mmCIF file of C-alpha atoms in Angstrom:
data_model
loop_
_atom_site.group_PDB
_atom_site.id
_atom_site.type_symbol
_atom_site.label_atom_id
_atom_site.label_comp_id
_atom_site.label_asym_id
_atom_site.label_seq_id
_atom_site.Cartn_x
_atom_site.Cartn_y
_atom_site.Cartn_z
ATOM 1 C CA MET A 1 0.006 -0.009 0.003
ATOM 2 C CA THR A 2 1.286 3.474 -0.875
ATOM 3 C CA THR A 3 2.250 5.502 2.180
ATOM 4 C CA ASP A 4 0.282 8.693 2.601
ATOM 5 C CA PRO A 5 2.410 11.872 2.953
ATOM 6 C CA ALA A 6 0.846 12.625 6.329
ATOM 7 C CA THR A 7 1.823 9.153 7.592
ATOM 8 C CA ALA A 8 5.338 9.525 6.228
ATOM 9 C CA ALA A 9 5.719 12.859 8.011
ATOM 10 C CA ALA A 10 4.420 11.386 11.271
ATOM 11 C CA THR A 11 7.035 8.671 11.295
ATOM 12 C CA SER A 12 9.993 10.754 10.141
ATOM 13 C CA GLY A 13 11.499 11.413 13.525
ATOM 14 C CA ALA A 14 13.385 8.812 15.526
ATOM 15 C CA ASN A 15 12.080 9.899 18.934
ATOM 16 C CA ALA A 16 9.720 12.879 19.109
ATOM 17 C CA PRO A 17 6.534 12.754 17.135
ATOM 18 C CA THR A 18 6.348 14.987 14.073
ATOM 19 C CA PRO A 19 4.360 18.130 14.941
ATOM 20 C CA PHE A 20 0.751 18.245 13.838
ATOM 21 C CA GLY A 21 1.315 21.358 11.714
ATOM 22 C CA VAL A 22 3.946 19.582 9.632
ATOM 23 C CA ARG A 23 1.690 16.600 9.047
ATOM 24 C CA LEU A 24 -1.215 18.854 8.162
ATOM 25 C CA ARG A 25 0.778 20.872 5.657
ATOM 26 C CA ALA A 26 1.963 17.638 3.995
ATOM 27 C CA ALA A 27 -1.618 16.364 3.716
ATOM 28 C CA MET A 28 -2.887 19.679 2.343
ATOM 29 C CA ASP A 29 -0.124 19.773 -0.228
ATOM 30 C CA ALA A 30 -0.785 16.212 -1.289
ATOM 31 C CA HIS A 31 -4.565 16.196 -1.463
ATOM 32 C CA GLY A 32 -5.669 19.835 -1.511
ATOM 33 C CA PRO A 33 -6.717 22.014 1.418
ATOM 34 C CA LEU A 34 -10.032 20.445 2.429
ATOM 35 C CA ALA A 35 -11.635 18.870 5.528
ATOM 36 C CA VAL A 36 -14.651 16.745 4.714
ATOM 37 C CA GLY A 37 -17.155 16.270 7.488
ATOM 38 C CA ILE A 38 -18.857 13.037 8.439
ATOM 39 C CA ASP A 39 -22.189 14.342 9.822
ATOM 40 C CA PRO A 40 -24.630 11.407 9.981
ATOM 41 C CA HIS A 41 -27.691 13.296 11.106
ATOM 42 C CA ARG A 42 -31.223 12.034 10.542
ATOM 43 C CA ALA A 43 -31.930 13.923 7.310
ATOM 44 C CA LEU A 44 -28.768 12.571 5.653
ATOM 45 C CA LEU A 45 -29.396 9.019 6.760
ATOM 46 C CA GLU A 46 -32.894 9.246 5.333
ATOM 47 C CA SER A 47 -31.663 10.786 2.065
ATOM 48 C CA TRP A 48 -29.360 7.764 1.650
ATOM 49 C CA ASP A 49 -32.358 5.439 2.344
ATOM 50 C CA LEU A 50 -30.724 4.219 5.539
ATOM 51 C CA PRO A 51 -32.534 3.405 8.797
ATOM 52 C CA VAL A 52 -32.092 5.959 11.584
ATOM 53 C CA ASP A 53 -30.429 3.511 13.922
ATOM 54 C CA VAL A 54 -26.930 2.159 14.635
ATOM 55 C CA SER A 55 -26.938 -0.014 11.536
ATOM 56 C CA GLY A 56 -27.715 3.003 9.333
ATOM 57 C CA LEU A 57 -25.084 5.069 11.180
ATOM 58 C CA GLU A 58 -22.490 2.374 10.585
ATOM 59 C CA ARG A 59 -23.308 2.008 6.888
ATOM 60 C CA PHE A 60 -23.180 5.763 6.404
ATOM 61 C CA ALA A 61 -19.943 6.279 8.337
ATOM 62 C CA MET A 62 -18.035 3.390 6.788
ATOM 63 C CA THR A 63 -19.123 4.399 3.287
ATOM 64 C CA CYS A 64 -17.593 7.799 4.003
ATOM 65 C CA VAL A 65 -14.396 6.210 5.259
ATOM 66 C CA GLU A 66 -14.119 4.136 2.080
ATOM 67 C CA ALA A 67 -14.702 7.242 -0.070
ATOM 68 C CA PHE A 68 -12.365 9.631 1.711
ATOM 69 C CA ALA A 69 -9.518 7.562 3.214
ATOM 70 C CA GLY A 70 -6.303 8.320 1.338
ATOM 71 C CA ARG A 71 -8.095 10.799 -0.925
ATOM 72 C CA VAL A 72 -8.642 13.942 1.167
ATOM 73 C CA ALA A 73 -6.378 15.910 3.507
ATOM 74 C CA VAL A 74 -8.576 15.679 6.600
ATOM 75 C CA VAL A 75 -11.793 13.997 7.653
ATOM 76 C CA LYS A 76 -13.819 15.631 10.432
ATOM 77 C CA PRO A 77 -16.392 13.419 12.186
ATOM 78 C CA GLN A 78 -18.993 15.324 14.243
ATOM 79 C CA SER A 79 -19.099 13.534 17.590
ATOM 80 C CA ALA A 80 -22.698 14.472 18.464
ATOM 81 C CA PHE A 81 -24.196 12.509 15.581
ATOM 82 C CA PHE A 82 -22.502 9.372 16.884
ATOM 83 C CA GLU A 83 -23.122 10.032 20.577
ATOM 84 C CA VAL A 84 -26.890 10.303 20.002
ATOM 85 C CA PHE A 85 -26.918 6.529 19.413
ATOM 86 C CA GLY A 86 -25.312 5.847 22.784
ATOM 87 C CA SER A 87 -22.366 3.537 23.440
ATOM 88 C CA ARG A 88 -22.863 1.649 20.174
ATOM 89 C CA GLY A 89 -22.701 4.917 18.277
ATOM 90 C CA VAL A 90 -19.499 5.882 20.073
ATOM 91 C CA ALA A 91 -18.073 2.494 19.120
ATOM 92 C CA VAL A 92 -18.773 3.327 15.462
ATOM 93 C CA LEU A 93 -16.996 6.648 15.887
ATOM 94 C CA GLU A 94 -13.953 4.895 17.393
ATOM 95 C CA ARG A 95 -13.910 2.521 14.408
ATOM 96 C CA VAL A 96 -14.096 5.482 11.980
ATOM 97 C CA LEU A 97 -11.182 7.166 13.680
ATOM 98 C CA GLY A 98 -9.176 3.953 13.823
ATOM 99 C CA ASP A 99 -9.758 3.038 10.172
ATOM 100 C CA LEU A 100 -8.817 6.508 8.993
ATOM 101 C CA ARG A 101 -5.720 6.437 11.218
ATOM 102 C CA ASP A 102 -4.728 3.071 9.682
ATOM 103 C CA ALA A 103 -5.196 4.593 6.188
ATOM 104 C CA GLY A 104 -2.910 7.519 7.050
ATOM 105 C CA THR A 105 -5.693 10.084 6.746
ATOM 106 C CA LEU A 106 -5.728 12.904 9.299
ATOM 107 C CA THR A 107 -8.804 13.363 11.488
ATOM 108 C CA ILE A 108 -10.290 16.244 13.441
ATOM 109 C CA LEU A 109 -12.793 15.132 16.058
ATOM 110 C CA ASP A 110 -15.421 17.878 16.143
ATOM 111 C CA ALA A 111 -16.571 17.811 19.794
ATOM 112 C CA LYS A 112 -15.936 21.444 20.875
ATOM 113 C CA ARG A 113 -14.752 20.458 24.337
ATOM 114 C CA GLY A 114 -14.283 23.197 26.924
ATOM 115 C CA ASP A 115 -13.899 22.926 30.681
ATOM 116 C CA ILE A 116 -11.418 23.498 33.494
ATOM 117 C CA GLY A 117 -8.858 21.580 35.494
ATOM 118 C CA SER A 118 -9.123 17.815 35.798
ATOM 119 C CA THR A 119 -12.201 17.699 33.556
ATOM 120 C CA MET A 120 -10.379 19.413 30.711
ATOM 121 C CA ALA A 121 -7.450 17.076 31.279
ATOM 122 C CA ALA A 122 -9.767 14.073 30.994
ATOM 123 C CA TYR A 123 -11.230 15.354 27.726
ATOM 124 C CA ALA A 124 -7.668 15.798 26.449
ATOM 125 C CA GLN A 125 -6.647 12.241 27.515
ATOM 126 C CA ALA A 126 -9.683 10.779 25.734
ATOM 127 C CA SER A 127 -8.974 12.400 22.357
ATOM 128 C CA LEU A 128 -5.339 13.516 22.261
ATOM 129 C CA SER A 129 -3.324 10.919 24.130
ATOM 130 C CA ASP A 130 -1.645 7.908 22.531
ATOM 131 C CA GLU A 131 -3.823 5.607 24.694
ATOM 132 C CA GLY A 132 -7.254 7.160 24.070
ATOM 133 C CA PRO A 133 -9.578 4.727 22.258
ATOM 134 C CA GLY A 134 -11.246 7.712 20.594
ATOM 135 C CA ARG A 135 -8.039 9.500 19.756
ATOM 136 C CA ALA A 136 -7.883 11.761 16.712
ATOM 137 C CA ASP A 137 -5.146 13.834 15.109
ATOM 138 C CA ALA A 138 -6.890 17.003 16.351
ATOM 139 C CA LEU A 139 -9.798 18.097 18.509
ATOM 140 C CA THR A 140 -12.019 21.164 18.371
ATOM 141 C CA LEU A 141 -12.151 23.218 21.578
ATOM 142 C CA SER A 142 -14.315 26.017 22.964
ATOM 143 C CA PRO A 143 -12.280 28.703 24.784
ATOM 144 C CA PHE A 144 -15.123 30.627 26.417
ATOM 145 C CA LEU A 145 -14.110 29.628 29.934
ATOM 146 C CA GLY A 146 -10.887 31.430 29.090
ATOM 147 C CA TYR A 147 -8.128 30.411 26.669
ATOM 148 C CA GLY A 148 -5.944 29.387 29.656
ATOM 149 C CA SER A 149 -8.536 26.781 30.715
ATOM 150 C CA LEU A 150 -7.543 24.786 27.592
ATOM 151 C CA ARG A 151 -3.944 24.365 28.785
ATOM 152 C CA PRO A 152 -4.210 20.570 29.479
ATOM 153 C CA ALA A 153 -5.348 19.949 25.882
ATOM 154 C CA LEU A 154 -2.901 22.478 24.378
ATOM 155 C CA ASP A 155 0.082 20.904 26.128
ATOM 156 C CA LEU A 156 -0.918 17.282 25.541
ATOM 157 C CA ALA A 157 -1.499 17.931 21.854
ATOM 158 C CA ALA A 158 1.997 19.428 21.563
ATOM 159 C CA ALA A 159 3.547 16.510 23.394
ATOM 160 C CA THR A 160 1.887 13.799 21.275
ATOM 161 C CA GLY A 161 2.198 15.472 17.841
ATOM 162 C CA ARG A 162 -1.481 16.251 17.716
ATOM 163 C CA GLY A 163 -3.394 19.497 17.281
ATOM 164 C CA VAL A 164 -6.413 21.481 18.466
ATOM 165 C CA PHE A 165 -8.728 23.908 16.731
ATOM 166 C CA VAL A 166 -9.998 26.653 19.021
ATOM 167 C CA LEU A 167 -13.201 28.537 18.266
ATOM 168 C CA ALA A 168 -12.385 32.140 17.415
ATOM 169 C CA LEU A 169 -14.818 33.655 14.899
ATOM 170 C CA THR A 170 -17.604 31.201 14.128
ATOM 171 C CA SER A 171 -20.095 31.304 11.265
ATOM 172 C CA ASN A 172 -23.287 31.108 13.375
ATOM 173 C CA PRO A 173 -25.264 34.366 13.676
ATOM 174 C CA GLU A 174 -25.121 34.379 17.518
ATOM 175 C CA GLY A 175 -21.296 34.223 17.580
ATOM 176 C CA PRO A 176 -20.459 37.939 17.297
ATOM 177 C CA LEU A 177 -22.338 38.762 20.528
ATOM 178 C CA VAL A 178 -19.593 36.969 22.464
ATOM 179 C CA GLN A 179 -16.691 36.878 20.050
ATOM 180 C CA HIS A 180 -16.664 40.596 19.137
ATOM 181 C CA ALA A 181 -17.158 41.732 22.726
ATOM 182 C CA ASP A 182 -14.530 43.917 24.371
ATOM 183 C CA ALA A 183 -12.104 42.107 26.693
ATOM 184 C CA GLY A 184 -9.917 44.831 28.142
ATOM 185 C CA GLY A 185 -9.312 46.714 24.935
ATOM 186 C CA ARG A 186 -9.171 43.638 22.691
ATOM 187 C CA SER A 187 -12.080 41.613 21.373
ATOM 188 C CA VAL A 188 -12.637 38.144 22.839
ATOM 189 C CA ALA A 189 -11.742 36.690 19.407
ATOM 190 C CA ALA A 190 -8.499 38.708 19.386
ATOM 191 C CA SER A 191 -7.573 37.331 22.815
ATOM 192 C CA VAL A 192 -8.007 33.810 21.474
ATOM 193 C CA VAL A 193 -5.807 34.592 18.476
ATOM 194 C CA ASP A 194 -3.194 36.087 20.850
ATOM 195 C CA GLY A 195 -3.138 32.872 22.833
ATOM 196 C CA ALA A 196 -2.746 30.734 19.756
ATOM 197 C CA THR A 197 0.008 32.997 18.409
ATOM 198 C CA ALA A 198 1.991 32.592 21.632
ATOM 199 C CA ASP A 199 1.616 28.811 21.641
ATOM 200 C CA ASN A 200 2.564 28.570 17.976
ATOM 201 C CA ALA A 201 5.610 30.835 18.244
ATOM 202 C CA PRO A 202 8.143 27.964 18.136
ATOM 203 C CA ALA A 203 6.538 26.565 14.978
ATOM 204 C CA ALA A 204 6.388 30.020 13.421
ATOM 205 C CA ALA A 205 10.151 30.440 14.061
ATOM 206 C CA ARG A 206 10.728 27.233 12.078
ATOM 207 C CA GLY A 207 8.453 28.406 9.259
ATOM 208 C CA GLU A 208 5.837 25.724 10.052
ATOM 209 C CA LEU A 209 2.171 25.632 10.887
ATOM 210 C CA GLY A 210 1.565 25.411 14.615
ATOM 211 C CA HIS A 211 -0.362 22.795 16.603
ATOM 212 C CA VAL A 212 -2.970 25.316 17.781
ATOM 213 C CA GLY A 213 -5.439 26.001 15.008
ATOM 214 C CA LEU A 214 -8.310 28.450 14.977
ATOM 215 C CA VAL A 215 -11.897 28.064 13.789
ATOM 216 C CA VAL A 216 -12.789 31.065 11.679
ATOM 217 C CA GLY A 217 -15.909 30.924 9.551
ATOM 218 C CA ALA A 218 -15.693 31.594 5.830
ATOM 219 C CA THR A 219 -18.852 33.691 6.235
ATOM 220 C CA VAL A 220 -17.558 36.249 8.721
ATOM 221 C CA GLY A 221 -17.062 38.946 6.057
ATOM 222 C CA ASP A 222 -14.706 41.720 7.107
ATOM 223 C CA ALA A 223 -14.634 40.740 10.787
ATOM 224 C CA VAL A 224 -11.026 39.465 10.607
ATOM 225 C CA ALA A 225 -9.773 42.788 9.371
ATOM 226 C CA ARG A 226 -12.186 44.920 11.433
ATOM 227 C CA LEU A 227 -11.160 43.225 14.678
ATOM 228 C CA GLY A 228 -7.456 43.556 13.816
ATOM 229 C CA LEU A 229 -6.713 39.853 13.815
ATOM 230 C CA ASP A 230 -3.302 39.146 12.289
ATOM 231 C CA LEU A 231 -4.000 35.547 11.256
ATOM 232 C CA ALA A 232 -1.002 35.381 8.916
ATOM 233 C CA ALA A 233 1.367 36.007 11.848
ATOM 234 C CA SER A 234 -0.337 33.446 14.122
ATOM 235 C CA ALA A 235 1.040 30.385 12.255
ATOM 236 C CA ALA A 236 -2.309 28.800 13.066
ATOM 237 C CA PRO A 237 -3.995 26.383 10.690
ATOM 238 C CA LEU A 238 -7.443 27.904 10.061
ATOM 239 C CA LEU A 239 -10.434 25.558 9.976
ATOM 240 C CA ALA A 240 -13.070 27.420 7.979
ATOM 241 C CA PRO A 241 -16.672 26.203 8.133
ATOM 242 C CA GLY A 242 -19.322 27.879 6.001
ATOM 243 C CA LEU A 243 -18.354 26.727 2.506
ATOM 244 C CA GLY A 244 -21.109 25.309 0.360
ATOM 245 C CA ALA A 245 -24.498 24.917 2.055
ATOM 246 C CA GLN A 246 -23.869 27.849 4.452
ATOM 247 C CA GLY A 247 -23.318 30.256 1.582
ATOM 248 C CA ALA A 248 -19.601 30.903 1.218
ATOM 249 C CA GLY A 249 -17.707 29.978 -1.939
ATOM 250 C CA PRO A 250 -13.971 29.354 -2.616
ATOM 251 C CA ALA A 251 -13.549 32.962 -3.784
ATOM 252 C CA ASP A 252 -14.567 34.205 -0.306
ATOM 253 C CA LEU A 253 -11.554 32.553 1.264
ATOM 254 C CA ARG A 254 -9.094 35.085 -0.173
ATOM 255 C CA THR A 255 -11.428 37.983 0.807
ATOM 256 C CA VAL A 256 -11.872 36.808 4.387
ATOM 257 C CA PHE A 257 -8.386 35.471 5.137
ATOM 258 C CA GLY A 258 -6.116 37.612 2.966
ATOM 259 C CA ASP A 259 -2.454 36.802 3.488
ATOM 260 C CA ALA A 260 -3.360 33.813 5.695
ATOM 261 C CA ALA A 261 -5.321 32.052 2.912
ATOM 262 C CA ARG A 262 -2.578 29.454 2.392
ATOM 263 C CA ASN A 263 -3.169 28.256 5.969
ATOM 264 C CA VAL A 264 -6.914 27.808 5.522
ATOM 265 C CA LEU A 265 -8.520 24.363 5.697
ATOM 266 C CA PRO A 266 -12.102 24.804 4.518
ATOM 267 C CA ASN A 267 -14.628 22.392 5.947
ATOM 268 C CA VAL A 268 -17.411 20.990 3.740
ATOM 269 C CA SER A 269 -20.034 18.496 4.691
ATOM 270 C CA ARG A 270 -23.499 18.692 3.166
ATOM 271 C CA SER A 271 -22.345 19.640 -0.352
ATOM 272 C CA VAL A 272 -20.164 16.512 -0.508
ATOM 273 C CA LEU A 273 -22.298 14.090 1.550
ATOM 274 C CA ALA A 274 -25.305 14.840 -0.682
ATOM 275 C CA ALA A 275 -23.482 12.907 -3.416
ATOM 276 C CA GLY A 276 -23.845 9.626 -1.471
ATOM 277 C CA PRO A 277 -24.394 6.816 -1.018
ATOM 278 C CA SER A 278 -22.143 6.042 -3.979
ATOM 279 C CA VAL A 279 -18.515 5.746 -2.866
ATOM 280 C CA THR A 280 -17.341 6.922 -6.264
ATOM 281 C CA ALA A 281 -19.649 9.930 -6.291
ATOM 282 C CA LEU A 282 -18.581 10.924 -2.798
ATOM 283 C CA ALA A 283 -14.894 10.724 -3.701
ATOM 284 C CA GLU A 284 -15.446 12.728 -6.888
ATOM 285 C CA ALA A 285 -17.425 15.409 -5.068
ATOM 286 C CA ALA A 286 -14.638 15.803 -2.484
ATOM 287 C CA ALA A 287 -12.042 16.014 -5.245
ATOM 288 C CA ARG A 288 -13.976 18.759 -7.016
ATOM 289 C CA GLU A 289 -14.240 20.786 -3.801
ATOM 290 C CA ALA A 290 -10.541 20.352 -3.047
ATOM 291 C CA GLU A 291 -9.552 21.491 -6.538
ATOM 292 C CA ALA A 292 -11.819 24.553 -6.366
ATOM 293 C CA VAL A 293 -10.287 25.578 -3.064
ATOM 294 C CA ARG A 294 -6.755 24.955 -4.251
ATOM 295 C CA ALA A 295 -7.388 27.219 -7.275
ATOM 296 C CA ALA A 296 -8.877 29.957 -5.091
ATOM 297 C CA VAL A 297 -6.107 30.197 -2.537
#
């Protein structure tokens, strides 16, 4: 079997794990900058003529794994759509993550964890340690108990060669009420970017992407510029939801992200998953999206 560039990067060091940012850049260069979601919610299961139960969940998820493994830079399962089926659903999620890991395809577990102290440490151990049964290559985090509350996950990710993506400017309409609010002369979003910039400084000095990514919606318009967020200097990989069904197109990426566009990893779900249940159609839809993004940035 041909070794995926991300897998090759991960095993290149004799002792320390290769940093997540290096692996992510290799995967984006090889397959195009795209994260494809696995979002098995009721409407999609029904559109694929699958039962809304664990058997339908498994058929949906494993079809996606077959379509995307080795073909896209990143796959992003949404944890909630597996958790809703209880322990058997979580077992399917663990299988998805394991099969993608075996195929050398990077994963972002979209769970938006956020807590303090030992609870945050436990979330980190579950998803970012080498022993966690539900471990992924990266985990989404919510910083709204304070960026510093994420320290257990930030540090464990760095130690294990994994990454995190911290919510900064999201694409939902309620987001600006919190994210644009003043926090001692800087917006809340700016304080999150400041934290990521500090944590990514060693990677930036090496000319690499850092292990602390940011979630910035492709639909936020001029908010990045208006809030004075220097995303290009942050060395953060930028997970950008909002492409496709939420209204943003590839051309918006350059407008929103400017000089940081090369670090953007757009996330698409519905516009690709609607091509199922054909494995071939799913793979072709993902390839078209990746090529469109590559051309735009």
